[in-house]
């Protein structure tokens, strides 16, 4: 399906003219895919969305039959619906949850990105303990809708299953299991690292059966001593770091003038 076809289908299925002129805007429509793509989903009990900048571990260790049987909405963070990974039960109630937001038409007809399916950019407020009902937001997001519907019987599973940053200790992906020390994770999301000047991805012809994920990139576990030296793009890191330093110095110089 082309992007133009997706735009046309979205307008037809949602029965409104939508603002969908750039692919990134699709992020705001993700929770409406149960309606937009309903003919593709007929034979499935659940449907969901995922991002491209992820490494998955052992999914069955987290999304078990019990979790699926007992819940209607599943997300990888305890505070909000996660756009990079969520599952919806394929039924009328969950497929039409987006309609419960008083702002969904505004979101769909405006070209701005609202982080509608998550929490309208209130991530840190929610992590700090603020309720979504008390958070300072511009729209009623899907997290607010889901938390409200949870009070009306919607079965929700928001759980800490995703890692989005690396500390001093690298993560290990080993034959489909992702661990950090003694803790296992469903996935690693590169959102905070992929654009950082000090991070690079290796040019592997074949992805190894086991590898580390660090602040600087990925390297083969089978070569623990030489792996970082061989697999991490140190020259690229140096070039990007130099460029960033020059840009900062030029910026400071212009500010001084």
Short mmCIF file of C-alpha atoms in Angstrom, two decimals:
data_model
loop_
_atom_site.label_atom_id
_atom_site.label_comp_id
_atom_site.label_asym_id
_atom_site.label_seq_id
_atom_site.Cartn_x
_atom_site.Cartn_y
_atom_site.Cartn_z
CA UNK A 1 0.00 0.00 0.00
CA UNK A 2 1.44 3.37 -0.99
CA UNK A 3 1.39 6.37 1.33
CA UNK A 4 -1.19 8.06 -0.92
CA UNK A 5 -3.40 4.96 -0.73
CA UNK A 6 -3.03 4.90 3.04
CA UNK A 7 -4.10 8.54 3.25
CA UNK A 8 -7.16 7.89 1.11
CA UNK A 9 -8.09 4.79 3.10
CA UNK A 10 -7.68 6.66 6.38
CA UNK A 11 -10.04 9.42 5.28
CA UNK A 12 -12.60 6.91 4.02
CA UNK A 13 -12.51 4.63 7.05
CA UNK A 14 -12.60 7.48 9.58
CA UNK A 15 -15.18 9.35 7.49
CA UNK A 16 -13.37 12.66 7.66
CA UNK A 17 -10.76 14.60 5.74
CA UNK A 18 -7.49 13.91 7.54
CA UNK A 19 -4.25 15.87 7.66
CA UNK A 20 -1.83 13.21 6.52
CA UNK A 21 0.81 14.80 4.31
CA UNK A 22 3.94 13.28 5.88
CA UNK A 23 4.57 9.72 7.04
CA UNK A 24 5.50 10.69 10.61
CA UNK A 25 1.96 11.94 11.16
CA UNK A 26 0.84 8.31 10.99
CA UNK A 27 2.04 8.05 14.59
CA UNK A 28 -1.09 9.89 15.72
CA UNK A 29 -3.32 7.42 13.84
CA UNK A 30 -1.90 4.16 15.21
CA UNK A 31 -4.70 3.46 17.67
CA UNK A 32 -7.24 3.87 14.85
CA UNK A 33 -5.68 1.09 12.75
CA UNK A 34 -8.30 -1.33 14.03
CA UNK A 35 -10.80 0.72 12.02
CA UNK A 36 -8.54 1.89 9.20
CA UNK A 37 -7.21 -1.62 8.48
CA UNK A 38 -10.12 -3.69 9.75
CA UNK A 39 -10.32 -5.87 6.62
CA UNK A 40 -6.68 -6.90 7.14
CA UNK A 41 -7.30 -7.86 10.77
CA UNK A 42 -10.45 -9.97 10.61
CA UNK A 43 -8.81 -13.31 11.42
CA UNK A 44 -6.72 -12.08 14.38
CA UNK A 45 -7.55 -11.93 18.09
CA UNK A 46 -5.09 -9.05 18.66
CA UNK A 47 -3.42 -6.42 16.55
CA UNK A 48 -0.76 -3.89 17.45
CA UNK A 49 2.00 -1.54 16.41
CA UNK A 50 5.76 -1.53 16.71
CA UNK A 51 8.60 0.76 15.68
CA UNK A 52 11.58 -0.06 13.48
CA UNK A 53 14.30 1.06 15.92
CA UNK A 54 13.89 -1.92 18.27
CA UNK A 55 15.66 -5.11 19.22
CA UNK A 56 13.24 -7.71 20.57
CA UNK A 57 14.02 -10.31 23.17
CA UNK A 58 11.89 -13.37 23.89
CA UNK A 59 8.37 -12.06 23.36
CA UNK A 60 6.64 -15.16 24.76
CA UNK A 61 8.28 -14.58 28.14
CA UNK A 62 6.29 -11.36 28.49
CA UNK A 63 3.23 -11.65 26.26
CA UNK A 64 2.00 -14.97 27.62
CA UNK A 65 -1.33 -16.67 26.98
CA UNK A 66 -2.47 -15.53 30.45
CA UNK A 67 -1.62 -11.91 29.66
CA UNK A 68 -3.51 -12.09 26.37
CA UNK A 69 -6.51 -13.86 27.86
CA UNK A 70 -6.88 -11.42 30.72
CA UNK A 71 -6.25 -8.06 29.03
CA UNK A 72 -7.62 -5.87 26.25
CA UNK A 73 -4.77 -3.34 26.01
CA UNK A 74 -1.09 -4.15 26.51
CA UNK A 75 1.81 -1.67 26.60
CA UNK A 76 5.50 -1.76 27.50
CA UNK A 77 5.57 1.06 30.03
CA UNK A 78 3.68 1.36 33.35
CA UNK A 79 2.85 5.06 32.86
CA UNK A 80 1.37 5.42 29.36
CA UNK A 81 0.42 3.65 26.17
CA UNK A 82 3.68 3.06 24.30
CA UNK A 83 3.60 3.92 20.62
CA UNK A 84 6.68 1.81 19.92
CA UNK A 85 4.88 -1.32 21.15
CA UNK A 86 1.26 -1.97 22.05
CA UNK A 87 -1.40 -4.62 21.50
CA UNK A 88 -5.18 -4.17 21.26
CA UNK A 89 -7.76 -6.91 21.47
CA UNK A 90 -9.44 -7.05 18.08
CA UNK A 91 -12.97 -6.13 19.12
CA UNK A 92 -15.28 -3.19 18.62
CA UNK A 93 -14.63 -1.61 22.01
CA UNK A 94 -10.85 -1.35 21.72
CA UNK A 95 -10.86 -0.66 17.98
CA UNK A 96 -13.00 2.41 18.59
CA UNK A 97 -11.29 3.70 21.74
CA UNK A 98 -9.85 6.62 19.76
CA UNK A 99 -13.38 7.98 19.37
CA UNK A 100 -13.62 8.37 23.15
CA UNK A 101 -11.13 11.24 23.05
CA UNK A 102 -12.90 14.57 22.74
CA UNK A 103 -9.93 15.77 20.68
CA UNK A 104 -9.51 12.95 18.16
CA UNK A 105 -10.99 14.93 15.24
CA UNK A 106 -8.77 17.89 16.04
CA UNK A 107 -5.73 15.62 16.08
CA UNK A 108 -6.63 13.85 12.83
CA UNK A 109 -7.42 17.06 10.97
CA UNK A 110 -4.32 18.98 12.08
CA UNK A 111 -0.89 18.37 10.52
CA UNK A 112 0.91 18.87 13.86
CA UNK A 113 2.15 15.82 15.75
CA UNK A 114 0.38 15.55 19.11
CA UNK A 115 1.80 12.34 20.58
CA UNK A 116 -1.87 11.45 20.67
CA UNK A 117 -1.48 7.71 21.15
CA UNK A 118 0.83 8.21 24.11
CA UNK A 119 0.33 11.15 26.47
CA UNK A 120 0.69 14.42 24.53
CA UNK A 121 4.38 14.71 25.50
CA UNK A 122 3.68 14.42 29.26
CA UNK A 123 6.11 11.49 29.63
CA UNK A 124 8.20 12.98 32.42
CA UNK A 125 5.19 14.19 34.37
CA UNK A 126 3.76 10.68 34.41
CA UNK A 127 7.11 9.09 35.28
CA UNK A 128 7.33 11.51 38.21
CA UNK A 129 4.03 10.23 39.55
CA UNK A 130 1.50 12.70 38.15
CA UNK A 131 -1.81 11.14 37.17
CA UNK A 132 -2.72 11.46 33.50
CA UNK A 133 -5.91 13.14 34.70
CA UNK A 134 -3.87 15.85 36.41
CA UNK A 135 -1.09 16.21 33.82
CA UNK A 136 -0.70 19.51 31.97
CA UNK A 137 -1.66 18.48 28.42
CA UNK A 138 -3.20 20.24 25.44
CA UNK A 139 -5.40 17.34 24.32
CA UNK A 140 -7.08 14.27 25.74
CA UNK A 141 -4.60 11.58 24.74
CA UNK A 142 -5.12 7.84 24.34
CA UNK A 143 -3.50 7.20 27.72
CA UNK A 144 -6.17 9.35 29.33
CA UNK A 145 -8.91 7.56 27.38
CA UNK A 146 -7.58 4.13 28.33
CA UNK A 147 -7.13 4.98 32.00
CA UNK A 148 -10.68 6.33 32.12
CA UNK A 149 -12.08 3.26 30.37
CA UNK A 150 -10.08 1.08 32.76
CA UNK A 151 -12.34 2.41 35.48
CA UNK A 152 -15.26 1.14 33.38
CA UNK A 153 -13.97 -2.41 33.05
CA UNK A 154 -11.37 -2.23 30.28
CA UNK A 155 -8.61 -4.69 31.17
CA UNK A 156 -5.27 -2.90 30.87
CA UNK A 157 -1.72 -4.23 31.23
CA UNK A 158 0.82 -1.39 31.36
CA UNK A 159 4.07 -3.03 32.47
CA UNK A 160 7.79 -2.19 32.64
CA UNK A 161 8.98 -4.39 29.76
CA UNK A 162 11.14 -2.04 27.66
CA UNK A 163 14.63 -0.58 28.05
CA UNK A 164 15.32 2.71 26.27
CA UNK A 165 18.79 3.63 27.48
CA UNK A 166 22.05 1.89 28.36
CA UNK A 167 23.99 2.58 31.54
CA UNK A 168 27.61 1.56 32.17
CA UNK A 169 26.68 -2.10 31.71
CA UNK A 170 25.78 -3.20 28.16
CA UNK A 171 22.70 -5.25 27.37
CA UNK A 172 23.15 -8.75 25.99
CA UNK A 173 21.08 -10.21 23.16
CA UNK A 174 21.71 -13.94 23.19
CA UNK A 175 19.78 -16.22 20.81
CA UNK A 176 16.53 -14.23 21.13
CA UNK A 177 16.79 -13.37 24.84
CA UNK A 178 17.59 -9.79 25.89
CA UNK A 179 19.10 -9.30 29.34
CA UNK A 180 20.77 -6.64 31.46
CA UNK A 181 22.63 -8.27 34.29
CA UNK A 182 20.06 -10.61 35.82
CA UNK A 183 17.03 -8.83 34.36
CA UNK A 184 15.30 -9.83 31.16
CA UNK A 185 13.63 -7.29 28.84
CA UNK A 186 11.02 -7.60 26.12
CA UNK A 187 12.82 -5.10 23.90
CA UNK A 188 15.39 -2.35 23.60
CA UNK A 189 14.28 0.90 21.97
CA UNK A 190 17.04 2.98 20.38
CA UNK A 191 15.08 6.23 20.70
CA UNK A 192 17.62 8.00 22.95
CA UNK A 193 20.78 6.61 21.34
CA UNK A 194 20.27 6.33 17.60
CA UNK A 195 20.84 10.03 16.86
CA UNK A 196 23.57 10.61 19.42
CA UNK A 197 26.96 11.40 17.92
CA UNK A 198 28.63 8.66 20.01
CA UNK A 199 26.39 5.81 18.80
CA UNK A 200 26.84 3.71 15.66
CA UNK A 201 25.49 0.49 14.19
CA UNK A 202 27.84 -2.19 12.82
CA UNK A 203 27.89 -3.19 9.17
CA UNK A 204 27.42 -6.91 9.80
CA UNK A 205 26.97 -9.16 6.78
CA UNK A 206 25.34 -11.66 9.12
CA UNK A 207 23.86 -10.75 12.49
CA UNK A 208 25.65 -12.84 15.13
CA UNK A 209 23.79 -15.20 17.46
CA UNK A 210 24.87 -13.13 20.43
CA UNK A 211 25.85 -9.46 20.75
CA UNK A 212 26.15 -6.57 23.17
CA UNK A 213 24.31 -3.23 23.06
CA UNK A 214 26.20 -0.31 24.60
CA UNK A 215 26.18 3.47 24.54
CA UNK A 216 28.53 3.34 21.55
CA UNK A 217 26.87 0.65 19.46
CA UNK A 218 26.70 -3.12 19.03
CA UNK A 219 29.47 -5.68 19.02
CA UNK A 220 29.78 -9.44 18.66
CA UNK A 221 29.81 -11.33 21.96
CA UNK A 222 32.05 -14.03 20.48
CA UNK A 223 34.87 -11.47 20.29
CA UNK A 224 34.64 -9.78 23.72
CA UNK A 225 38.13 -8.25 23.52
CA UNK A 226 38.27 -7.17 19.88
CA UNK A 227 34.55 -6.83 19.21
CA UNK A 228 34.22 -3.18 20.30
CA UNK A 229 37.33 -2.25 18.35
CA UNK A 230 36.17 -4.04 15.22
CA UNK A 231 32.39 -3.56 15.19
CA UNK A 232 31.96 -0.04 16.56
CA UNK A 233 32.44 2.74 14.01
CA UNK A 234 34.99 4.78 15.97
CA UNK A 235 35.95 6.93 12.96
CA UNK A 236 32.31 7.87 12.46
CA UNK A 237 31.98 8.69 16.15
CA UNK A 238 35.08 10.89 15.94
CA UNK A 239 33.77 12.69 12.85
CA UNK A 240 30.34 13.29 14.39
CA UNK A 241 31.85 14.37 17.69
CA UNK A 242 34.19 16.81 15.93
CA UNK A 243 31.32 18.21 13.88
CA UNK A 244 29.20 18.66 17.00
CA UNK A 245 32.05 20.41 18.81
CA UNK A 246 32.63 22.78 15.87
CA UNK A 247 28.91 23.57 15.66
CA UNK A 248 28.86 24.32 19.39
CA UNK A 249 31.90 26.60 19.14
CA UNK A 250 30.46 28.43 16.14
CA UNK A 251 27.15 28.80 17.95
CA UNK A 252 28.82 30.22 21.02
CA UNK A 253 30.85 32.59 18.84
CA UNK A 254 27.73 33.87 17.10
CA UNK A 255 25.97 34.30 20.44
CA UNK A 256 28.87 36.40 21.71
CA UNK A 257 28.52 38.72 18.71
#
